[in-house]
Coordinates of C-alpha atoms and ligand atoms in Angstrom, one line a residue:
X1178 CA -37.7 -21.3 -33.6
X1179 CA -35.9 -24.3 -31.7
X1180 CA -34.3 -23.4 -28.0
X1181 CA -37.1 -20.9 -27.0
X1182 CA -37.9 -21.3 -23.0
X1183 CA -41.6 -20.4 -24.0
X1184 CA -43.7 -21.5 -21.3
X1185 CA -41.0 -23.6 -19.7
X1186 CA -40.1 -22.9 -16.3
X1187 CA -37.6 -24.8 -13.6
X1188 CA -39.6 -26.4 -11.0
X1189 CA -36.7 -27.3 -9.0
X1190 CA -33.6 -27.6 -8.7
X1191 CA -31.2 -30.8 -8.7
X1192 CA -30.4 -30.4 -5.3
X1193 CA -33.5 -29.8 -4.0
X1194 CA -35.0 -33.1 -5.9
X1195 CA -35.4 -35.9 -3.0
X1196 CA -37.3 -39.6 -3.0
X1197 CA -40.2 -37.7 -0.9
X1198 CA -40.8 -36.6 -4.0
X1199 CA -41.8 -39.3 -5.8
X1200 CA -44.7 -39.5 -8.6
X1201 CA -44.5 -35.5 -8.8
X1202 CA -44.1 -34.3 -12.4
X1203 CA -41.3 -31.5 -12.2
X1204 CA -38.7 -29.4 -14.6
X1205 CA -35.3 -29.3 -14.3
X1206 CA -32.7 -27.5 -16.2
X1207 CA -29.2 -27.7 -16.6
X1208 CA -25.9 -28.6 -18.6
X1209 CA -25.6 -32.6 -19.8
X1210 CA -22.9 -33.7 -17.8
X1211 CA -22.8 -37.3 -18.7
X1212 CA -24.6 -39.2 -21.3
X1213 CA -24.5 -43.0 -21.2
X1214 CA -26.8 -44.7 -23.8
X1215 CA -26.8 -48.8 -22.9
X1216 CA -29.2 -49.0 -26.1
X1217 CA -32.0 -50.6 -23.9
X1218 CA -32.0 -47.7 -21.0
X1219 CA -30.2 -44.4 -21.5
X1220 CA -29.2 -42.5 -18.7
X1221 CA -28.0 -38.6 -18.8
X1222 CA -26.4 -36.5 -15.4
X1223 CA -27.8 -33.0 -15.6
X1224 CA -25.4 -30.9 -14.0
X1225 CA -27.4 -27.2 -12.8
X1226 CA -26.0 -25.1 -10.1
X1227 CA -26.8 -27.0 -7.1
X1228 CA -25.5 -30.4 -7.9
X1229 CA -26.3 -33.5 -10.5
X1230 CA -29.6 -35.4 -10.9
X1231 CA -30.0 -38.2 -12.9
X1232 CA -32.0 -39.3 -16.0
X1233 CA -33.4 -42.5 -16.7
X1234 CA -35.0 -43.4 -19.8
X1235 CA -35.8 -47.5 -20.6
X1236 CA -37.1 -47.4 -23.9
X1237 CA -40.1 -49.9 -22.6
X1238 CA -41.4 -47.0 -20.4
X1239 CA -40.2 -44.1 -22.8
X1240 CA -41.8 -42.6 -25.8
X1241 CA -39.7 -43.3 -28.7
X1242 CA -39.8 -39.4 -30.1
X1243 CA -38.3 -38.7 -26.8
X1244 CA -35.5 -41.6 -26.7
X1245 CA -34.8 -39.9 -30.1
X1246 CA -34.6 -36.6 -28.9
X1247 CA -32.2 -37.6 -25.9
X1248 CA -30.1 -39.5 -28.3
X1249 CA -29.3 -35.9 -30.1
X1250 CA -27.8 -34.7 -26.4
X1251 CA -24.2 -33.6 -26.5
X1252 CA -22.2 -33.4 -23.3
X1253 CA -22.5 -29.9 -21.8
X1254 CA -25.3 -29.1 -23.7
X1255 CA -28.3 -27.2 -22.3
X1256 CA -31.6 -28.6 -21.7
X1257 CA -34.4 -28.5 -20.1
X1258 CA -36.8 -31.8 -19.0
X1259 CA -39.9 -32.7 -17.9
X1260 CA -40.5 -35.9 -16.1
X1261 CA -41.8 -37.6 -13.3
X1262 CA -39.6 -38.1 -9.9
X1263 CA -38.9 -41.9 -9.3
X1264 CA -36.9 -43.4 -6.0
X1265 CA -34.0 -45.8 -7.1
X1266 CA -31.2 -46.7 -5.2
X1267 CA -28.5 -47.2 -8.2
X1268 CA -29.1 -43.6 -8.9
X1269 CA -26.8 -40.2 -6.8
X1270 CA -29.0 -39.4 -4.0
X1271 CA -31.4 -42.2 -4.5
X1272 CA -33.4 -40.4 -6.9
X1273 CA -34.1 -40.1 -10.7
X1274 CA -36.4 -38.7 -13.5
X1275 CA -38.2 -40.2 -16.0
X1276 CA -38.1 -37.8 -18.9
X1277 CA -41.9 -36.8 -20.2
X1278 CA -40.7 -34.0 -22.6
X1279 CA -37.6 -32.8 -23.7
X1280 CA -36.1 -29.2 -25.0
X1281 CA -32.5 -28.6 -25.9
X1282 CA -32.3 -25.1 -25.4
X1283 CA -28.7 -24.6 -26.4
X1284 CA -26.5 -27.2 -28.2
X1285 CA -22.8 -27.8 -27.6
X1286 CA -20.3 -28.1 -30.0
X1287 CA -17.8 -31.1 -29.6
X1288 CA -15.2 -31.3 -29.1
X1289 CA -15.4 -29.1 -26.7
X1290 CA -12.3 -27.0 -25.3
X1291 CA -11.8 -28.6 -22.6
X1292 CA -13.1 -31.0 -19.9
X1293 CA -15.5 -29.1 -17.6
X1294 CA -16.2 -32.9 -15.9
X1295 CA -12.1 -32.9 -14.8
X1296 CA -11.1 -36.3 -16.2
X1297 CA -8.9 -35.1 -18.5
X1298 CA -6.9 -32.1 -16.1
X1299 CA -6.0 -29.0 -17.9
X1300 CA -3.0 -26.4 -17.6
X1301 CA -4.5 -23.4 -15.8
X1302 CA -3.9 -21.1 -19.1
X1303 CA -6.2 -24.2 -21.1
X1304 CA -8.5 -23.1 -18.7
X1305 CA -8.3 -20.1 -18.3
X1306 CA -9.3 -19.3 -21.8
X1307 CA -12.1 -21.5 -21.7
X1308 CA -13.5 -19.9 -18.2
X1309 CA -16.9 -20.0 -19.0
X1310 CA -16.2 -23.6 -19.2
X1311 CA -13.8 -23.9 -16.1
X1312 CA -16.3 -22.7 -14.1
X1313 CA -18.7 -25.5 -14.7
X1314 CA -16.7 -27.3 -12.2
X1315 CA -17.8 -27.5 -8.8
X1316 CA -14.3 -27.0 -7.1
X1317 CA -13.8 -23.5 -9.3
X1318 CA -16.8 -22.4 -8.8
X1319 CA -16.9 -22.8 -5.2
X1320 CA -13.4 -20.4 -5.0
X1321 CA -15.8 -17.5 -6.3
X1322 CA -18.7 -18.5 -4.0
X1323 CA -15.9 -18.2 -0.6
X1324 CA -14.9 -14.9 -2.5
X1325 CA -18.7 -13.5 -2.7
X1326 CA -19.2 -14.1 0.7
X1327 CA -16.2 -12.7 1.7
X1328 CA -17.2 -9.6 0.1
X1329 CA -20.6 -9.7 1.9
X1330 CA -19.2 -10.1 4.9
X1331 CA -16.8 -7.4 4.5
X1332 CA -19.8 -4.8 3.2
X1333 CA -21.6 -5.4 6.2
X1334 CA -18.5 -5.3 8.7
X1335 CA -18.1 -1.9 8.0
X1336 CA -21.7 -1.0 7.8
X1337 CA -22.4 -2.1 11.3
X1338 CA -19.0 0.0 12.3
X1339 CA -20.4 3.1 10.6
X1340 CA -18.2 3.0 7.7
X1341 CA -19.7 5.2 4.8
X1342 CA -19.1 3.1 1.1
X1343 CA -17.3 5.4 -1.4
X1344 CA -16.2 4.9 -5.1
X1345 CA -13.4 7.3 -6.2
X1346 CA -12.2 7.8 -9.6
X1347 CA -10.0 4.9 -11.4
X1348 CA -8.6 7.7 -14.1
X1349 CA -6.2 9.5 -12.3
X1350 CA -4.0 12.8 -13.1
X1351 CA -1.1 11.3 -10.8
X1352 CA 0.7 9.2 -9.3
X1353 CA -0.4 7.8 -5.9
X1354 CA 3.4 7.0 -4.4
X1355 CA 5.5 7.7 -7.4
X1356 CA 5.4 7.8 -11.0
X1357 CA 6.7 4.2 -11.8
X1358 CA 4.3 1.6 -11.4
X1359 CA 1.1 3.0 -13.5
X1360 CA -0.4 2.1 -16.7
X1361 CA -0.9 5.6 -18.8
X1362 CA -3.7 5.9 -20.8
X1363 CA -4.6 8.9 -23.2
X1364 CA -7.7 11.4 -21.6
X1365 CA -8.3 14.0 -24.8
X1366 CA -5.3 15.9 -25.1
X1367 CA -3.8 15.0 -21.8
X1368 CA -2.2 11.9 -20.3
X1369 CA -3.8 10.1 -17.0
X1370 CA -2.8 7.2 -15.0
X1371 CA -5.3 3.9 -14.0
X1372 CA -5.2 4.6 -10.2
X1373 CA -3.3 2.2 -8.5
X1374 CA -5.1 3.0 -4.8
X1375 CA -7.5 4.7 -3.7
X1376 CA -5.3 6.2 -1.1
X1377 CA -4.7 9.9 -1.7
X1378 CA -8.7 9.8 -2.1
X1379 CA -9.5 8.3 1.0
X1380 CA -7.6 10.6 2.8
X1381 CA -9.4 13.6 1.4
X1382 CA -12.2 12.3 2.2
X1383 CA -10.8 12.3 5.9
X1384 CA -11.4 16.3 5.8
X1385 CA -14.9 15.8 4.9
X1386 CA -16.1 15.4 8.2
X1387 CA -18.0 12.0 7.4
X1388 CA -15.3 10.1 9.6
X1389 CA -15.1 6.4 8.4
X1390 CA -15.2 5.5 4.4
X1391 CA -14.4 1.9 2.8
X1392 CA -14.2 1.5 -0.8
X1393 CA -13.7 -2.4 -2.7
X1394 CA -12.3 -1.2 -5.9
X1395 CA -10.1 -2.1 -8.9
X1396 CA -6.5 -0.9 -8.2
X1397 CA -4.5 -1.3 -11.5
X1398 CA -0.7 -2.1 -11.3
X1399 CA 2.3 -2.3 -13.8
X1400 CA 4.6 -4.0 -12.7
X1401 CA 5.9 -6.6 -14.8
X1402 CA 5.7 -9.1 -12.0
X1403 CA 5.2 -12.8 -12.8
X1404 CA 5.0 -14.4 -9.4
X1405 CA 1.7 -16.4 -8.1
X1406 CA 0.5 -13.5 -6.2
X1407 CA 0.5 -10.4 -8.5
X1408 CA -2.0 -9.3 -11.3
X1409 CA -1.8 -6.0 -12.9
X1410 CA -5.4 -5.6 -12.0
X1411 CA -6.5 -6.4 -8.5
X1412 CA -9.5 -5.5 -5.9
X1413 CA -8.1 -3.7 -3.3
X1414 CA -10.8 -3.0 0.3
X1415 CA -9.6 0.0 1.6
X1416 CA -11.2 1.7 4.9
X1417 CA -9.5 4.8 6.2
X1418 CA -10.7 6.1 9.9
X1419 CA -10.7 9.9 11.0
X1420 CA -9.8 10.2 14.6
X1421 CA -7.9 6.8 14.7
X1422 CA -4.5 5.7 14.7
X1423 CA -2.7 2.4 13.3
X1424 CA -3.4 0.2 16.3
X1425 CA -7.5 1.3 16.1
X1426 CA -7.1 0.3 12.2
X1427 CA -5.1 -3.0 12.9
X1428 CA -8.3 -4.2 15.6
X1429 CA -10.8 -3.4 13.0
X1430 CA -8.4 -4.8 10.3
X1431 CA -8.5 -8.2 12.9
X1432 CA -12.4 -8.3 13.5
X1433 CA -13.3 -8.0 9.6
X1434 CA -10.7 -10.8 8.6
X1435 CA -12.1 -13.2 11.9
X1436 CA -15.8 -12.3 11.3
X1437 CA -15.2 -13.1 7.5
X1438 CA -13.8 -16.8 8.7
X1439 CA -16.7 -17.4 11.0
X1440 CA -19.2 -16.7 8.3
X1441 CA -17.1 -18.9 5.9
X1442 CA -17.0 -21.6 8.3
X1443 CA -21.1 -21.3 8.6
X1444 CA -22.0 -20.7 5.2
X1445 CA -19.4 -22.0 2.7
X1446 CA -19.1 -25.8 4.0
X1447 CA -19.9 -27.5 1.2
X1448 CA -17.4 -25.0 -0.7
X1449 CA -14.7 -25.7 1.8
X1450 CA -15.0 -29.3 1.2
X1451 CA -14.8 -29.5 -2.0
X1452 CA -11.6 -27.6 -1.8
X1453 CA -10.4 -29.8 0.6
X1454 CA -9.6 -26.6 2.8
X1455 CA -9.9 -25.5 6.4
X1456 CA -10.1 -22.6 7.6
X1457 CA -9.6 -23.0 11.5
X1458 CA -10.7 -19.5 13.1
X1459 CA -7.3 -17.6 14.4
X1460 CA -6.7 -16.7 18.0
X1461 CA -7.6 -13.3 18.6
X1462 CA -5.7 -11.0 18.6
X1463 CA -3.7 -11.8 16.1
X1464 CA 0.5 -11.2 16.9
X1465 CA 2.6 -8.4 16.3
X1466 CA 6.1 -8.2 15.6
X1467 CA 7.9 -5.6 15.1
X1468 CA 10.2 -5.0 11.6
X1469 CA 13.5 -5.3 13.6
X1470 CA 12.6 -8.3 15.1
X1471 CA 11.8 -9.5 12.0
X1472 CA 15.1 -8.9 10.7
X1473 CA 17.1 -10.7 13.9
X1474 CA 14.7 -13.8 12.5
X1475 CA 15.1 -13.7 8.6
X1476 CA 19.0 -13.4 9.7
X1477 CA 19.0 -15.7 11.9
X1478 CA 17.3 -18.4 9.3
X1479 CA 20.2 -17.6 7.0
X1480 CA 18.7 -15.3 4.9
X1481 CA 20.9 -11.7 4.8
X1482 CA 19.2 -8.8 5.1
X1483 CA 20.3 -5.6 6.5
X1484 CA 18.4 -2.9 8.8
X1485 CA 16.1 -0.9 5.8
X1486 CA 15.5 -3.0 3.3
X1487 CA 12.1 -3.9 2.3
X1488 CA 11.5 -8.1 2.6
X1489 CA 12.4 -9.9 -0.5
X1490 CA 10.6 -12.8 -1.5
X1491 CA 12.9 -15.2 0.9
X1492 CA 12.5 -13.1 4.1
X1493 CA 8.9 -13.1 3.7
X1494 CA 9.2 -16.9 3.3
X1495 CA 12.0 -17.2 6.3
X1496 CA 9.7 -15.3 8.2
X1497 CA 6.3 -16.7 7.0
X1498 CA 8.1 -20.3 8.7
X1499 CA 8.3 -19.1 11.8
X1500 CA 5.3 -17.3 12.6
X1501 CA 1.2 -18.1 13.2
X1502 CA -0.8 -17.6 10.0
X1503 CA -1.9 -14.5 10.5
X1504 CA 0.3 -11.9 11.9
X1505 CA 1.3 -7.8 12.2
X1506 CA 4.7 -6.9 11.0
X1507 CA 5.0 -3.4 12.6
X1508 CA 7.2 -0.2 12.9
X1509 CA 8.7 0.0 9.5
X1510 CA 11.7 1.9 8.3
X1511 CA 9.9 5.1 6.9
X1512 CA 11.8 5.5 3.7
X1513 CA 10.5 2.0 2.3
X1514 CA 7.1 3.3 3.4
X1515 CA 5.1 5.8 1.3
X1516 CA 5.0 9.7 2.3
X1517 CA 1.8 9.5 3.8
X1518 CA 2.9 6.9 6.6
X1519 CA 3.5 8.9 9.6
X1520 CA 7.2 8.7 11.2
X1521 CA 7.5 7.4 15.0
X1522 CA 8.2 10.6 16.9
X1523 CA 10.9 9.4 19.2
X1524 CA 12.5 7.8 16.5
X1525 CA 11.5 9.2 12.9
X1526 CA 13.7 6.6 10.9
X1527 CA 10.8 4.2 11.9
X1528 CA 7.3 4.7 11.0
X1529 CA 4.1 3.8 12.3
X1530 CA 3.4 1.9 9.3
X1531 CA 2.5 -2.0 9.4
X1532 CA 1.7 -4.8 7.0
X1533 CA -0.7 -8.0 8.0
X1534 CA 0.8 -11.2 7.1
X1535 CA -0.7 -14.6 6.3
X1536 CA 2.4 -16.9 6.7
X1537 CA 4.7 -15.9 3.6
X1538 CA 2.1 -13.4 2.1
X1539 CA 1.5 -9.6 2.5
X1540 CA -2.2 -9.5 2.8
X1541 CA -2.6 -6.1 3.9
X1542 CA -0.3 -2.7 3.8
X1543 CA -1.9 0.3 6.8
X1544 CA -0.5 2.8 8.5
X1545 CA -1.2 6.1 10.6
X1546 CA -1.3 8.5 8.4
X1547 CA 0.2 11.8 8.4
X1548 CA -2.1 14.4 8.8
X1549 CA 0.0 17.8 9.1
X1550 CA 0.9 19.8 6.3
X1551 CA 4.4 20.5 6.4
X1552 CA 5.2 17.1 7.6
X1553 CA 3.5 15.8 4.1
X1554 CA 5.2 18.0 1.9
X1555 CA 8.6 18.1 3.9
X1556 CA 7.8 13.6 3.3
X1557 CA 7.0 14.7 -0.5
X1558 CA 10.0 16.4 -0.9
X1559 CA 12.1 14.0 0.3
X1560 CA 11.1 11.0 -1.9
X1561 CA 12.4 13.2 -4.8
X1562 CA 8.2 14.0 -5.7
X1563 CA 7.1 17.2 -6.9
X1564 CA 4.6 18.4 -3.9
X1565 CA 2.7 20.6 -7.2
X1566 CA 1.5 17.6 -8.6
X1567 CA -0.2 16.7 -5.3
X1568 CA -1.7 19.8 -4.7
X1569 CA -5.5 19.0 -5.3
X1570 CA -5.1 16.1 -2.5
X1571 CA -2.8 19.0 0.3
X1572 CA -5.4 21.2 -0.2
X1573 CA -7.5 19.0 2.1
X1574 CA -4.8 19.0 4.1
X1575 CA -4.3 23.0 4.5
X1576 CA -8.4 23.2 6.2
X1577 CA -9.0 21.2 8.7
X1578 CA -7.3 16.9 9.0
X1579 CA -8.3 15.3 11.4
X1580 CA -5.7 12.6 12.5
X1581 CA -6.6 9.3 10.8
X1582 CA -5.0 5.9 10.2
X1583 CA -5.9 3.5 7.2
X1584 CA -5.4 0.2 5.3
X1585 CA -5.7 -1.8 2.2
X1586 CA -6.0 -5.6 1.9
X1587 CA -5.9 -7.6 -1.3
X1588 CA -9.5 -8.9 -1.8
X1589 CA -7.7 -11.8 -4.2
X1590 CA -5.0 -12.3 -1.8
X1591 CA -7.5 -12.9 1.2
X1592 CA -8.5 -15.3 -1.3
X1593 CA -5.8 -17.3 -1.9
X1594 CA -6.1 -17.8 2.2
X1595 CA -9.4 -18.2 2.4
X1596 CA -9.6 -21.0 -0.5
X1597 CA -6.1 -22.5 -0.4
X1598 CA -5.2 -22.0 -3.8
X1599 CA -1.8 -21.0 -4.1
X1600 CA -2.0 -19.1 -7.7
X1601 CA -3.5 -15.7 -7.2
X1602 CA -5.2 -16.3 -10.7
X1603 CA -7.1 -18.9 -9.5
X1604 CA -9.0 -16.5 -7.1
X1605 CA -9.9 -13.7 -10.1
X1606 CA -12.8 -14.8 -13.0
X1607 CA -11.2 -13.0 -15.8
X1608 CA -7.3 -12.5 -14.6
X1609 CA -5.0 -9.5 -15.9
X1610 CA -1.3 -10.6 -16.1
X1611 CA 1.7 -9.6 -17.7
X1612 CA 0.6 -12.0 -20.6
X1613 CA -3.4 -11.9 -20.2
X1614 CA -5.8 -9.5 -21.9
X1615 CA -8.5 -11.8 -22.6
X1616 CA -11.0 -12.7 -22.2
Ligands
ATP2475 P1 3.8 -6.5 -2.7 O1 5.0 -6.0 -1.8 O2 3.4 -7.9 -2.3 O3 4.0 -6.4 -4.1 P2 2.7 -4.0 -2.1 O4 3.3 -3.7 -0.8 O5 3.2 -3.4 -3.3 O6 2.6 -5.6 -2.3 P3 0.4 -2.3 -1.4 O7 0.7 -1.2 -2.2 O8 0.8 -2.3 0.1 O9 1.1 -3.6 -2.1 O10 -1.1 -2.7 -1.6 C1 -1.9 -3.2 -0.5 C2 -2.4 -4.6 -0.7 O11 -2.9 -4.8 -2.0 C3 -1.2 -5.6 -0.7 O12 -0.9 -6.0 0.6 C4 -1.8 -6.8 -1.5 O13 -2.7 -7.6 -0.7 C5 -2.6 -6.1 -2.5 N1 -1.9 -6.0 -3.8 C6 -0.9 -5.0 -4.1 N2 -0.4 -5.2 -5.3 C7 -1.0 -6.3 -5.8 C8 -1.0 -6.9 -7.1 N3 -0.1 -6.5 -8.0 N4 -1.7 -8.0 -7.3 C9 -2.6 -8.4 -6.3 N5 -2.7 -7.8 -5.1 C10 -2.0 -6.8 -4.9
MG2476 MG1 2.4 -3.3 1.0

């Protein structure tokens, strides 16, 4: 059978292939980026994950069989090659192979769907049904490389702050903040919900004595947004913190987002430049502002908006012009805030709620949390929610709450920041929008 890997193993990998390595017979294997056959010489780019490395085969050095067998190479085929390392300075790095064996381990159909080497550029749906394909290119792939080790560095923030990891259930019986946003699904005879947050399940878990939990998670959403920075499926991180209030939560909140820059400053370079993107690390701490001085500022920029509202797209933007990159938009009018946000208690028309900006973008929603009973159902009651179908979560509310304070941040969101891409789909492998199912 033809394509078999057998007793063929990668020796090394493009990258890693230098002139000090010359006369050493290795393997390489890859996708054919590039084929140029000159009819005397033919030379072939192998693209693996690391980078390119050239093939050279003059047909005075090269066994015949194998100048046949290169000649049946399609672009973006896989393959795998034997040869010997040879210096040259007309080839990328100096260095080239001169093929001893060849074996085509997939072959790809042509035309293909679309350009994987980026001459010909494609519209982001072209690509995005072809992903497999999209992601052959260096500058996509590096997005989801910056987004990996964001979510390292995130899992081992709150390891080293004692956070405990938790997974909580995605099929829900109810609403998290109201019954209009979810995507029903059928469980048996009954209907459920795709959770949108983790939230009512963090907090229970506040009552469990184990303190600090984080959980990076789907959240599912359905609105029928179309906007650059909504999907109807997202990651959310959450971390909720017993014994804490909002101000403890926005530090934290601070030190994972700065620690995740750092680390993608020292280990994403290559990534970074290939997005062209910097990502200078912010002055600590970051700034707050309160909600009603962001209303004298959107106002004053023109943009009408009265005491209460929540920030429509032109505030943020109005705002996002005037401010650092990252900043804390504090003390919110409770109503536009969930029940669970705890009210200010000199003033309860404002809440200790607060979002973390990035310019024009909500990256993060957190708040103190309320943690008395009567409070929460007397909150319940008066967003026009029936406290009965949140009984399982006030139950753990009735024996015992500490005080605790919480947040979620958009893991595609950070993202968009961390990359510079300014279409949230960009920053997701297999996107879920409004018109998107598949792949
Ligand atoms: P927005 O006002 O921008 O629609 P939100 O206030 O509804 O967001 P929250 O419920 O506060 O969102 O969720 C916490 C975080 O989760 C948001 O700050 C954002 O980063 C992320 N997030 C929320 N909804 C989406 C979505 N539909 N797509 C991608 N990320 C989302
Ligand atoms: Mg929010």
């Amino acid at each position: 059978m033809e394509g078999l890997l057998n007793n063929w193993r990668r020796t090394n990998y493009a990258k890693n292939i230098t002139p000090k390595l010359t006369g050493e017979e290795i393997i390489i294997m890859g996708w054919v980026h590039e084929i140029r056959d000159l009819g005397g010489i033919i030379f072939i780019l192998v693209r693996d994950t690391t980078g390119m490395i050239q093939i050279t085969a003059p047909s005075k050095k090269v066994d015949p069989k194998i100048l046949e067998e290169l000649r049946k190479f399609r672009k973006e085929s896989v393959v795998a090659i034997k040869g010997t390392v040879q210096e040259s300075n007309k080839a990328p790095n100096n260095v080239e192979i001169i093929p001893q064996e060849i074996n085509i381990l997939s072959l790809a159909n042509q035309p293909l769907p679309m350009d994987p080497t980026e001459k010909v550029k494609a519209e982001i749906d072209t690509r995005l049904d072809s992903r497999f394909l999209d992601l052959r290119k260096s500058n996509i792939s590096a997005i989801f490389k910056i987004k990996s080790q964001m979510l390292h560095t995130v899992r081992d923030f709150f390891y080293k702050n004692g956070f405990l990891e938790i997974s909580t259930p995605k099929l829900v019986a109810s609403a998290t903040e109201g019954g209009t946003e979810l995507f029903p699904i059928t469980y048996f005879e009954k209907e459920a919900f795709l959770g949108q947050s983790p939230q009512l399940y963090k907090q229970i878990m506040m009552s469990s004595g184990v303190d600090k939990v984080f959980e990076i998670g789907q959240i599912f959403r359905a609105e029928e947004h179309d906007t650059l920075r909504h999907l109807n499926e997202a990651i959310s991180i959450d971390a909720e913190a017993s014994f804490m209030d909002g101000n403890d939560m926005m530090k934290v909140l601070n030190n994972m987002i700065e620690q995740v820059i750092i680390d993608i400053n020292e280990y994403c370079k290559e990534e970074l430049e290939l997005l062209d993107h910097k990502l200078p690390i912010p002055d600590k701490p970051f700034p707050k502002i309160t909600y009603d001085e962001a209303v004298d500022i959107i106002n004053s920029k023109g943009i009408e908006m009265e005491w209460g509202e929540d920030l429509s797209r032109a505030a943020e933007k109005a705002l996002g012009n005037t401010m650092d990159d990252f900043y804390f938009l504090t003390e919110w009018p409770s109503h536009v805030k969930p029940f669970y946000v705890m009210p200010c208690a000199h003033d309860p028309t404002k809440s200790h709620a607060f979002d973390l900006m990035y310019k024009n973008l909500e990256l993060s929603s957190g708040a103190t949390r309320v943690h008395q009973y009567n409070i929460l159902v007397e909150q319940i009651k008066e967003r026009d929610l029936n406290p009965d179908a949140f009984n399982s979560y006030l139950k753990a509310f009735e024996y015992g709450m500490p005080p605790h304070a919480g947040w979620g941040v958009g893991a595609d969101r950070l993202t968009m920041v961390l990359t510079g891409v300014n279409n949230i789909r960009e920053t997701v492998l297999f996107p879920r929008d409004r018109h998107r199912l598949t792949p």
